[in-house]
XYZ file of C-alpha atoms in Angstrom:
570
model
C 112.098 107.160 141.850
C 113.878 108.385 138.720
C 114.484 106.241 135.634
C 118.130 105.887 136.700
C 117.034 104.532 140.093
C 114.792 101.916 138.479
C 117.624 100.834 136.146
C 120.065 100.512 139.064
C 117.528 98.554 141.137
C 116.455 96.018 138.532
C 119.879 95.574 136.951
C 121.428 94.814 140.354
C 118.773 92.293 141.357
C 118.548 90.507 138.001
C 122.336 90.351 137.661
C 122.683 88.643 141.054
C 119.946 86.092 140.311
C 121.170 85.302 136.775
C 124.792 85.138 137.959
C 123.840 82.612 140.648
C 122.023 80.388 138.137
C 124.832 80.647 135.550
C 127.696 79.877 137.926
C 125.981 76.786 139.364
C 124.513 75.314 136.199
C 125.008 71.660 135.358
C 124.251 68.312 136.936
C 124.872 67.994 140.686
C 125.014 65.086 143.084
C 123.460 65.336 146.556
C 126.754 66.187 148.254
C 127.581 69.142 146.002
C 123.970 70.352 145.944
C 123.553 70.418 149.729
C 127.104 71.096 150.862
C 128.363 73.015 147.844
C 131.938 73.102 146.635
C 134.766 73.721 149.051
C 134.465 77.360 150.131
C 137.319 79.441 151.533
C 137.044 81.196 154.890
C 136.131 84.655 153.634
C 133.357 83.277 151.395
C 131.988 81.419 154.422
C 132.272 84.545 156.572
C 130.448 86.731 154.044
C 127.782 84.060 153.540
C 127.187 83.799 157.305
C 126.937 87.582 157.607
C 124.616 87.839 154.603
C 122.353 85.133 156.012
C 121.967 87.027 159.283
C 121.791 90.490 157.683
C 118.228 90.364 156.409
C 116.333 93.283 154.923
C 114.963 93.813 158.404
C 118.499 94.761 159.499
C 118.683 97.621 157.004
C 115.062 98.750 157.336
C 114.494 98.442 161.045
C 117.900 99.043 162.648
C 118.340 102.698 161.524
C 114.758 103.397 162.610
C 115.414 101.758 165.957
C 118.502 103.961 166.447
C 116.409 107.009 165.449
C 113.922 106.189 168.187
C 115.993 104.432 170.855
C 119.646 105.265 170.229
C 122.510 102.810 169.791
C 121.908 100.548 172.767
C 120.733 97.757 170.429
C 124.445 97.185 169.649
C 124.744 95.477 173.063
C 122.688 92.618 171.631
C 125.809 91.606 169.645
C 128.435 91.939 172.391
C 128.272 88.211 173.133
C 128.632 87.201 169.472
C 132.462 86.767 169.420
C 132.276 84.562 172.526
C 129.545 82.427 170.931
C 131.586 82.059 167.724
C 134.619 80.845 169.687
C 132.533 78.293 171.624
C 130.956 76.964 168.409
C 134.358 76.782 166.675
C 135.770 74.718 169.534
C 132.759 72.529 170.403
C 130.270 72.274 167.534
C 132.131 72.392 164.219
C 134.660 69.574 164.929
C 131.806 67.156 165.672
C 129.932 68.069 162.493
C 133.084 67.601 160.431
C 133.956 64.296 162.097
C 130.498 62.856 161.358
C 130.410 64.367 157.821
C 126.776 65.407 158.273
C 124.530 67.220 155.793
C 122.496 68.775 158.598
C 123.136 69.540 162.265
C 120.276 67.252 163.309
C 121.931 64.080 161.966
C 124.261 64.269 164.956
C 121.314 63.970 167.347
C 120.286 60.529 166.084
C 123.884 59.381 166.402
C 123.992 60.699 169.990
C 120.384 60.027 171.122
C 117.756 58.475 168.857
C 115.566 59.092 165.822
C 112.671 60.715 167.706
C 114.987 63.350 169.242
C 116.480 64.102 165.818
C 113.012 64.362 164.275
C 111.653 66.578 167.067
C 114.567 69.015 166.778
C 114.311 69.113 162.986
C 110.578 69.834 163.276
C 111.168 72.643 165.789
C 113.653 74.148 163.349
C 111.270 73.763 160.408
C 108.379 75.405 162.293
C 110.504 78.327 163.481
C 112.455 78.869 160.267
C 109.427 78.256 158.042
C 107.561 81.086 159.771
C 110.669 83.259 159.812
C 111.083 82.798 156.052
C 107.643 84.308 155.575
C 108.493 87.281 157.815
C 111.834 87.698 156.026
C 109.934 88.260 152.774
C 106.935 90.087 154.234
C 108.815 92.574 156.408
C 110.631 94.363 153.573
C 107.781 93.798 151.124
C 105.256 95.792 153.157
C 107.685 98.719 153.484
C 108.912 98.593 149.882
C 105.420 98.208 148.440
C 104.326 101.295 150.380
C 107.328 103.392 149.369
C 107.324 102.315 145.722
C 103.551 102.248 145.306
C 103.616 98.546 144.393
C 100.951 96.000 145.204
C 102.011 94.103 148.368
C 101.199 90.679 146.923
C 103.213 91.464 143.783
C 106.185 92.571 145.907
C 106.042 89.341 147.949
C 105.923 87.272 144.773
C 108.722 89.281 143.120
C 111.144 88.774 146.027
C 110.128 85.155 146.595
C 110.339 84.039 142.976
C 113.782 85.590 142.432
C 115.062 83.712 145.481
C 113.407 80.426 144.495
C 114.877 80.710 140.986
C 118.556 80.556 141.887
C 118.251 78.661 145.193
C 116.426 75.720 143.592
C 118.748 75.823 140.581
C 122.112 75.859 142.338
C 121.553 74.797 145.946
C 124.059 75.716 148.630
C 126.712 76.845 146.132
C 124.292 79.302 144.485
C 123.409 80.744 147.884
C 127.079 81.256 148.819
C 128.041 82.740 145.431
C 125.167 85.227 145.293
C 125.664 86.264 148.911
C 129.129 87.632 148.105
C 127.597 90.009 145.555
C 124.720 90.819 147.880
C 127.065 91.691 150.752
C 129.046 93.978 148.443
C 125.838 95.769 147.423
C 124.549 95.954 150.999
C 127.654 97.305 152.694
C 128.694 99.496 149.767
C 125.240 101.084 149.644
C 125.071 101.660 153.397
C 128.555 103.171 153.628
C 127.723 105.560 150.775
C 124.442 106.452 152.479
C 126.275 107.119 155.747
C 128.783 109.428 154.065
C 126.016 111.403 152.341
C 123.939 111.657 155.546
C 126.918 113.267 157.297
C 127.517 115.605 154.334
C 123.851 116.685 154.356
C 123.906 117.610 158.050
C 123.227 121.369 158.441
C 125.689 121.444 161.366
C 129.252 120.180 161.767
C 129.934 116.523 162.529
C 131.236 117.421 165.997
C 128.062 119.374 166.741
C 126.017 116.434 165.495
C 127.772 114.207 168.040
C 126.972 116.729 170.782
C 123.277 116.700 169.833
C 123.150 112.899 169.641
C 124.943 112.550 172.971
C 122.730 115.033 174.822
C 119.598 113.276 173.500
C 120.893 109.864 174.710
C 121.269 108.478 171.189
C 124.896 107.411 171.742
C 123.954 105.166 174.659
C 126.143 102.288 173.496
C 126.500 100.537 176.868
C 124.030 100.220 179.742
C 125.071 98.460 182.963
C 121.609 98.631 184.535
C 120.339 95.115 185.269
C 116.697 94.700 184.249
C 115.199 91.408 183.068
C 112.489 93.291 181.175
C 115.095 95.313 179.228
C 116.008 93.585 175.983
C 119.192 95.527 175.372
C 121.793 95.991 178.098
C 125.273 94.610 178.726
C 123.892 91.775 180.853
C 121.396 90.464 178.310
C 123.985 90.927 175.537
C 126.658 88.891 177.324
C 124.342 86.177 178.677
C 120.891 85.734 177.115
C 122.049 86.796 173.630
C 124.993 84.357 173.836
C 122.478 81.513 174.168
C 120.587 82.848 171.141
C 123.774 83.042 169.055
C 124.938 79.594 170.159
C 121.648 78.140 168.995
C 121.358 80.218 165.817
C 124.912 79.674 164.575
C 125.471 76.277 166.164
C 122.206 74.422 165.502
C 120.160 76.436 162.978
C 120.638 74.699 159.639
C 120.472 77.987 157.712
C 123.799 78.911 159.357
C 125.308 75.441 159.835
C 124.930 74.808 156.096
C 127.039 77.902 155.393
C 130.143 76.629 157.182
C 129.684 72.935 156.336
C 130.715 73.965 152.806
C 134.231 74.890 153.985
C 137.342 73.403 152.417
C 138.628 72.348 155.826
C 137.730 72.567 159.491
C 140.136 75.501 159.825
C 138.486 77.407 156.959
C 135.053 76.954 158.536
C 136.330 78.132 161.910
C 137.978 81.197 160.385
C 134.767 82.106 158.534
C 132.774 81.869 161.731
C 135.300 83.942 163.695
C 135.317 86.532 160.875
C 131.565 86.930 161.356
C 131.978 87.250 165.119
C 134.360 90.167 164.900
C 132.950 92.014 161.853
C 129.268 91.868 162.775
C 129.582 94.364 165.639
C 131.289 97.066 163.501
C 128.722 96.448 160.754
C 125.807 96.932 163.163
C 127.539 99.957 164.672
C 127.703 101.622 161.247
C 124.020 100.926 160.519
C 122.921 102.191 163.941
C 125.146 105.256 163.659
C 123.534 106.118 160.315
C 120.164 106.025 162.092
C 121.476 108.375 164.775
C 122.778 110.817 162.146
C 119.367 110.739 160.432
C 117.870 111.636 163.830
C 120.231 114.626 164.135
C 119.412 115.693 160.558
C 115.708 115.772 161.371
C 116.259 117.994 164.402
C 117.266 120.807 162.025
C 115.343 119.860 158.869
C 111.639 119.301 159.570
C 110.624 115.637 159.294
C 107.145 114.470 158.284
C 104.693 114.055 161.162
C 104.352 110.399 160.150
C 107.047 108.784 157.983
C 104.568 106.464 156.279
C 103.501 108.913 153.575
C 100.751 106.658 152.236
C 98.806 106.997 155.490
C 99.179 110.784 155.631
C 98.051 111.098 152.002
C 94.921 109.142 152.887
C 94.261 111.565 155.750
C 94.647 114.576 153.463
C 91.934 113.148 151.221
C 89.568 112.198 154.033
C 86.995 113.887 156.262
C 89.800 114.388 158.807
C 91.848 116.632 156.500
C 91.232 119.845 158.460
C 92.130 118.193 161.794
C 95.281 116.768 160.250
C 96.249 120.168 158.842
C 95.834 121.764 162.272
C 98.032 119.077 163.862
C 100.635 119.567 161.124
C 100.766 123.288 161.912
C 101.199 122.507 165.617
C 103.983 120.067 164.711
C 105.722 122.699 162.572
C 105.626 125.272 165.383
C 106.889 122.645 167.818
C 109.721 121.733 165.455
C 110.814 125.373 165.070
C 110.924 125.740 168.867
C 113.038 122.605 169.102
C 115.394 123.762 166.356
C 116.036 127.076 168.157
C 116.589 125.211 171.432
C 119.176 122.933 169.771
C 121.017 125.944 168.363
C 121.021 127.572 171.821
C 122.317 124.318 173.343
C 125.178 124.103 170.840
C 126.105 127.705 171.655
C 126.087 126.893 175.382
C 128.247 123.800 174.775
C 130.756 125.863 172.806
C 130.958 128.462 175.601
C 131.116 125.632 178.199
C 128.066 126.853 180.138
C 127.212 123.539 181.781
C 124.208 124.724 183.807
C 122.675 126.392 180.753
C 123.217 123.236 178.692
C 121.324 121.199 181.310
C 118.497 123.747 181.380
C 118.098 123.761 177.584
C 118.352 119.968 177.506
C 115.317 119.822 179.808
C 113.449 122.247 177.552
C 114.193 120.088 174.506
C 112.872 117.001 176.272
C 109.640 118.849 177.055
C 109.348 119.897 173.397
C 109.948 116.276 172.347
C 107.174 115.114 174.656
C 104.774 117.577 173.019
C 105.964 116.423 169.595
C 105.221 112.789 170.455
C 101.768 113.761 171.727
C 101.020 115.440 168.387
C 102.211 112.340 166.537
C 99.963 110.174 168.717
C 96.989 112.377 167.835
C 97.780 111.995 164.128
C 98.055 108.216 164.551
C 94.667 108.216 166.275
C 93.202 110.067 163.267
C 94.777 107.525 160.917
C 93.102 104.668 162.802
C 89.763 106.518 162.876
C 89.995 106.974 159.114
C 91.137 103.397 158.517
C 90.853 100.980 161.492
C 93.140 98.484 159.696
C 95.902 101.061 159.088
C 99.452 100.454 160.350
C 100.621 103.400 162.500
C 104.063 102.168 163.606
C 106.355 104.040 161.274
C 109.835 103.473 162.747
C 110.674 101.084 159.910
C 109.912 103.814 157.337
C 112.317 106.404 158.759
C 115.483 105.502 156.876
C 113.990 104.792 153.449
C 111.799 107.919 153.679
C 114.982 109.911 154.231
C 116.629 108.093 151.304
C 113.785 108.901 148.921
C 113.512 112.536 149.995
C 117.164 113.585 150.193
C 119.594 111.192 148.474
C 120.704 111.791 144.866
C 119.364 109.899 141.857
C 120.967 106.517 141.316
C 121.818 106.113 144.982
C 118.112 105.843 145.826
C 117.866 102.853 143.490
C 121.031 101.390 145.022
C 119.601 101.672 148.544
C 116.433 99.916 147.441
C 118.662 97.254 145.885
C 120.339 96.932 149.310
C 116.991 96.128 150.922
C 115.943 93.684 148.201
C 119.398 92.032 148.213
C 119.251 91.594 151.979
C 115.809 90.024 151.707
C 117.056 87.671 149.009
C 120.261 86.693 150.839
C 118.592 85.712 154.103
C 115.595 84.097 152.370
C 117.794 81.966 150.112
C 119.698 80.569 153.110
C 116.452 79.806 154.917
C 114.879 78.029 151.936
C 118.106 76.137 151.248
C 118.206 74.960 154.883
C 114.503 74.068 154.948
C 114.920 72.013 151.762
C 117.973 70.216 153.176
C 116.377 69.454 156.537
C 113.108 68.272 154.996
C 114.998 65.961 152.645
C 117.732 64.589 154.918
C 116.077 64.501 158.346
C 112.505 63.641 157.391
C 112.070 62.355 153.829
C 115.300 60.371 153.350
C 115.465 59.141 156.935
C 111.855 58.194 157.650
C 109.809 58.152 154.427
C 111.875 56.959 151.436
C 115.146 55.489 152.689
C 116.666 53.766 149.667
C 116.168 56.028 146.657
C 118.940 57.129 144.282
C 121.164 60.145 144.755
C 119.447 61.895 141.845
C 116.057 61.307 143.458
C 117.127 63.082 146.647
C 118.515 66.029 144.669
C 115.130 66.382 142.979
C 113.307 66.033 146.311
C 115.549 68.676 147.875
C 114.763 71.059 145.006
C 111.050 70.278 145.371
C 111.113 70.925 149.126
C 113.031 74.173 148.592
C 110.437 75.350 146.072
C 107.637 74.199 148.380
C 108.974 76.198 151.317
C 109.564 79.175 149.033
C 105.947 79.142 147.879
C 104.865 78.647 151.501
C 106.901 81.676 152.565
C 105.280 83.785 149.819
C 101.838 82.589 150.915
C 102.585 83.333 154.579
C 103.962 86.751 153.631
C 100.843 87.540 151.630
C 98.543 86.971 154.595
C 100.847 88.007 157.456
C 100.558 91.194 159.509
C 103.229 93.213 161.292
C 103.704 93.085 165.010
C 105.953 95.411 166.982
C 109.263 96.362 165.381
C 110.316 94.107 162.490
C 113.762 93.249 163.855
C 112.228 92.404 167.228
C 109.615 90.226 165.542
C 112.266 87.962 164.019
C 114.329 87.805 167.217
C 111.199 86.973 169.233
C 110.217 84.162 166.888
C 113.705 82.679 167.118
C 113.825 83.038 170.907
C 110.634 80.995 171.317
C 112.347 77.886 169.892
C 116.117 78.391 169.941
C 116.540 77.779 173.689
C 115.036 74.295 173.483
C 117.013 73.393 170.362
C 120.276 74.604 171.901
C 119.535 72.726 175.133
C 119.238 69.444 173.211
C 122.633 70.005 171.580
C 124.289 71.085 174.858
C 123.028 67.929 176.561
C 124.325 65.912 173.626
C 127.781 67.491 173.730
C 128.426 67.768 177.460
C 125.989 65.592 179.476
C 127.132 62.201 178.247
C 125.120 60.208 180.830
C 121.766 61.515 179.511
C 120.075 59.306 176.916
C 117.455 59.834 174.256
C 114.212 59.288 176.161
C 115.130 61.742 178.942
C 116.246 64.537 176.612
C 113.189 64.049 174.383
C 110.781 64.510 177.302
C 112.923 67.360 178.667
C 112.721 69.159 175.301
C 108.920 68.890 175.229
C 108.658 70.207 178.805
C 111.096 73.048 178.073
C 109.213 74.140 174.954
C 105.917 74.087 176.854
C 107.530 76.175 179.626
C 108.798 78.832 177.190
C 105.434 79.131 175.472
C 103.741 79.409 178.882
C 106.177 82.128 180.034
C 105.693 84.079 176.809
C 101.909 84.006 176.698
C 101.611 84.809 180.423
C 104.388 87.430 180.342
C 103.241 90.614 182.095
C 100.167 88.887 183.578
C 101.617 85.974 185.531
C 99.612 83.406 187.466
C 98.221 83.054 191.007
C 99.270 86.587 191.906
C 102.877 86.102 190.758
C 103.634 88.426 187.843
C 106.787 88.399 185.721
C 108.031 90.637 182.931
C 110.914 88.994 181.077
C 112.540 90.289 177.887
C 112.283 87.683 175.129
C 116.076 87.341 174.776
C 116.058 85.559 178.148
C 113.832 82.828 176.672
C 116.961 81.430 175.014
C 118.784 81.004 178.321
C 115.693 79.742 180.165
C 114.864 77.211 177.431
C 118.407 75.855 177.226
C 118.883 75.565 180.999
C 115.416 74.018 181.385
C 116.276 71.214 178.939
C 119.499 70.527 180.833
C 117.786 70.491 184.259
C 114.793 68.435 183.134
C 117.081 65.945 181.380
C 119.301 65.565 184.456
C 116.258 64.983 186.692
C 114.459 62.657 184.288
C 117.389 60.429 183.330
C 117.534 58.354 186.558
C 113.713 58.169 186.650
C 113.457 57.045 183.039
C 116.282 54.538 183.506
C 114.655 53.119 186.667
C 111.268 52.832 184.995
C 112.807 51.049 182.011
C 113.974 48.189 184.256
C 110.431 47.118 185.133
């Protein structure tokens, strides 16, 4: 990057961190530290969006659109419905009980062991997710910037710990407003420049994207193994959102800081209706980058570090030969696209279909060449990472965007990592203090003591996240990794809350056992997915784990309640 890019990057990040510390300086009691001052609805809405919009969103989503089109947007179709349900059912109860965490309600409704179990499930899931939230962007950024991975993990983690420990919930909310401005401003600018850099007109770009199935916004095909279609988006994803926004403390803590119940509801609804357009923009940028690279030759592998290693290895001549094949393949594809656009303009439908088939054949050859290069990379370095979808967008940024804007886009990624990480650490500190330490370990300490313990737990989880990030390894696509991790636990957590809200006859012992059985069932389904048992094989997309886990808790609880009650009489 240029000197200007480095100045933009570091000034943006340091300003946000220092601003958060400055604005929240001074002595705080437990209420203001964990709940923050009374926030208005738009601050709550931006904070909720910033918490969800991690660096993974901005790194992985454009790459996913580049590879798979825009069908990922269907994942969010159920979000407005989930926000309405939470606004009507969840928030009023939290406000009535004046809780610090969502899990306090569960002791009031059931018993201490159910509250503790749910808090522990959250801590396990969110503690691991906090590590991925730091690691995911760090491994990409360290590669692109040439930084040491451990240093990058520590840099992101320490900045977050600094202002989150200092100012608590208020610092998180204040900094997230600046971070959202940086994130969305940077992405909108990037989108405008991508369109301006296209070597064809915008209308032609839409034709290319459409013919290559990149504008596949809605799919009505029902397939349990498909993660992204209208059915999973309006059913399975609704369960995920209900659990994430309704019972995950990293989100609950955002709207518990509202001035009133109405302000909290409005903030949540704002998120529900702005998140889809935001994701649409990010996905559409990825599609436009795809179109750009159909006319301007892309690298064989977007992870330049791995290709540089190949060039300096014993496989250099083989790599050069594959690069030449790739170049010839690209030129054939470019000519085919130009012919297709000419056929579209002259409305020669049959010719368009014929050329479209030719392009698909060329793409198949292109992917085969890429697979051969990836095989060489692994031969050269068996530990090398060959999945490069997450490098697509930032590789484009570094190669083609003007000076200054490159630094801003890197600031977008770092800001997103900081915003989501700060919410997670804030929530982990709150839950550890309120639901475990204050409730079961040291019950009668002073208010100041619990503020200190909350800061200590926040720092502890921050250091734990850095440590996890340092020794973690990528699996699959980054954005899918986070959603998978959440889906393993969210269904059970949501089921406990749904039973608490709507199945009034079920008591603590039944729901506790039901939650354990449900969690065991989800883990069994996941680890046997695709293999099955006793000749019965299933292939279920992980988004469905949320629905299965929630419904399983409800069914098990309903079945167990009369048995538990009967047993208790003897």
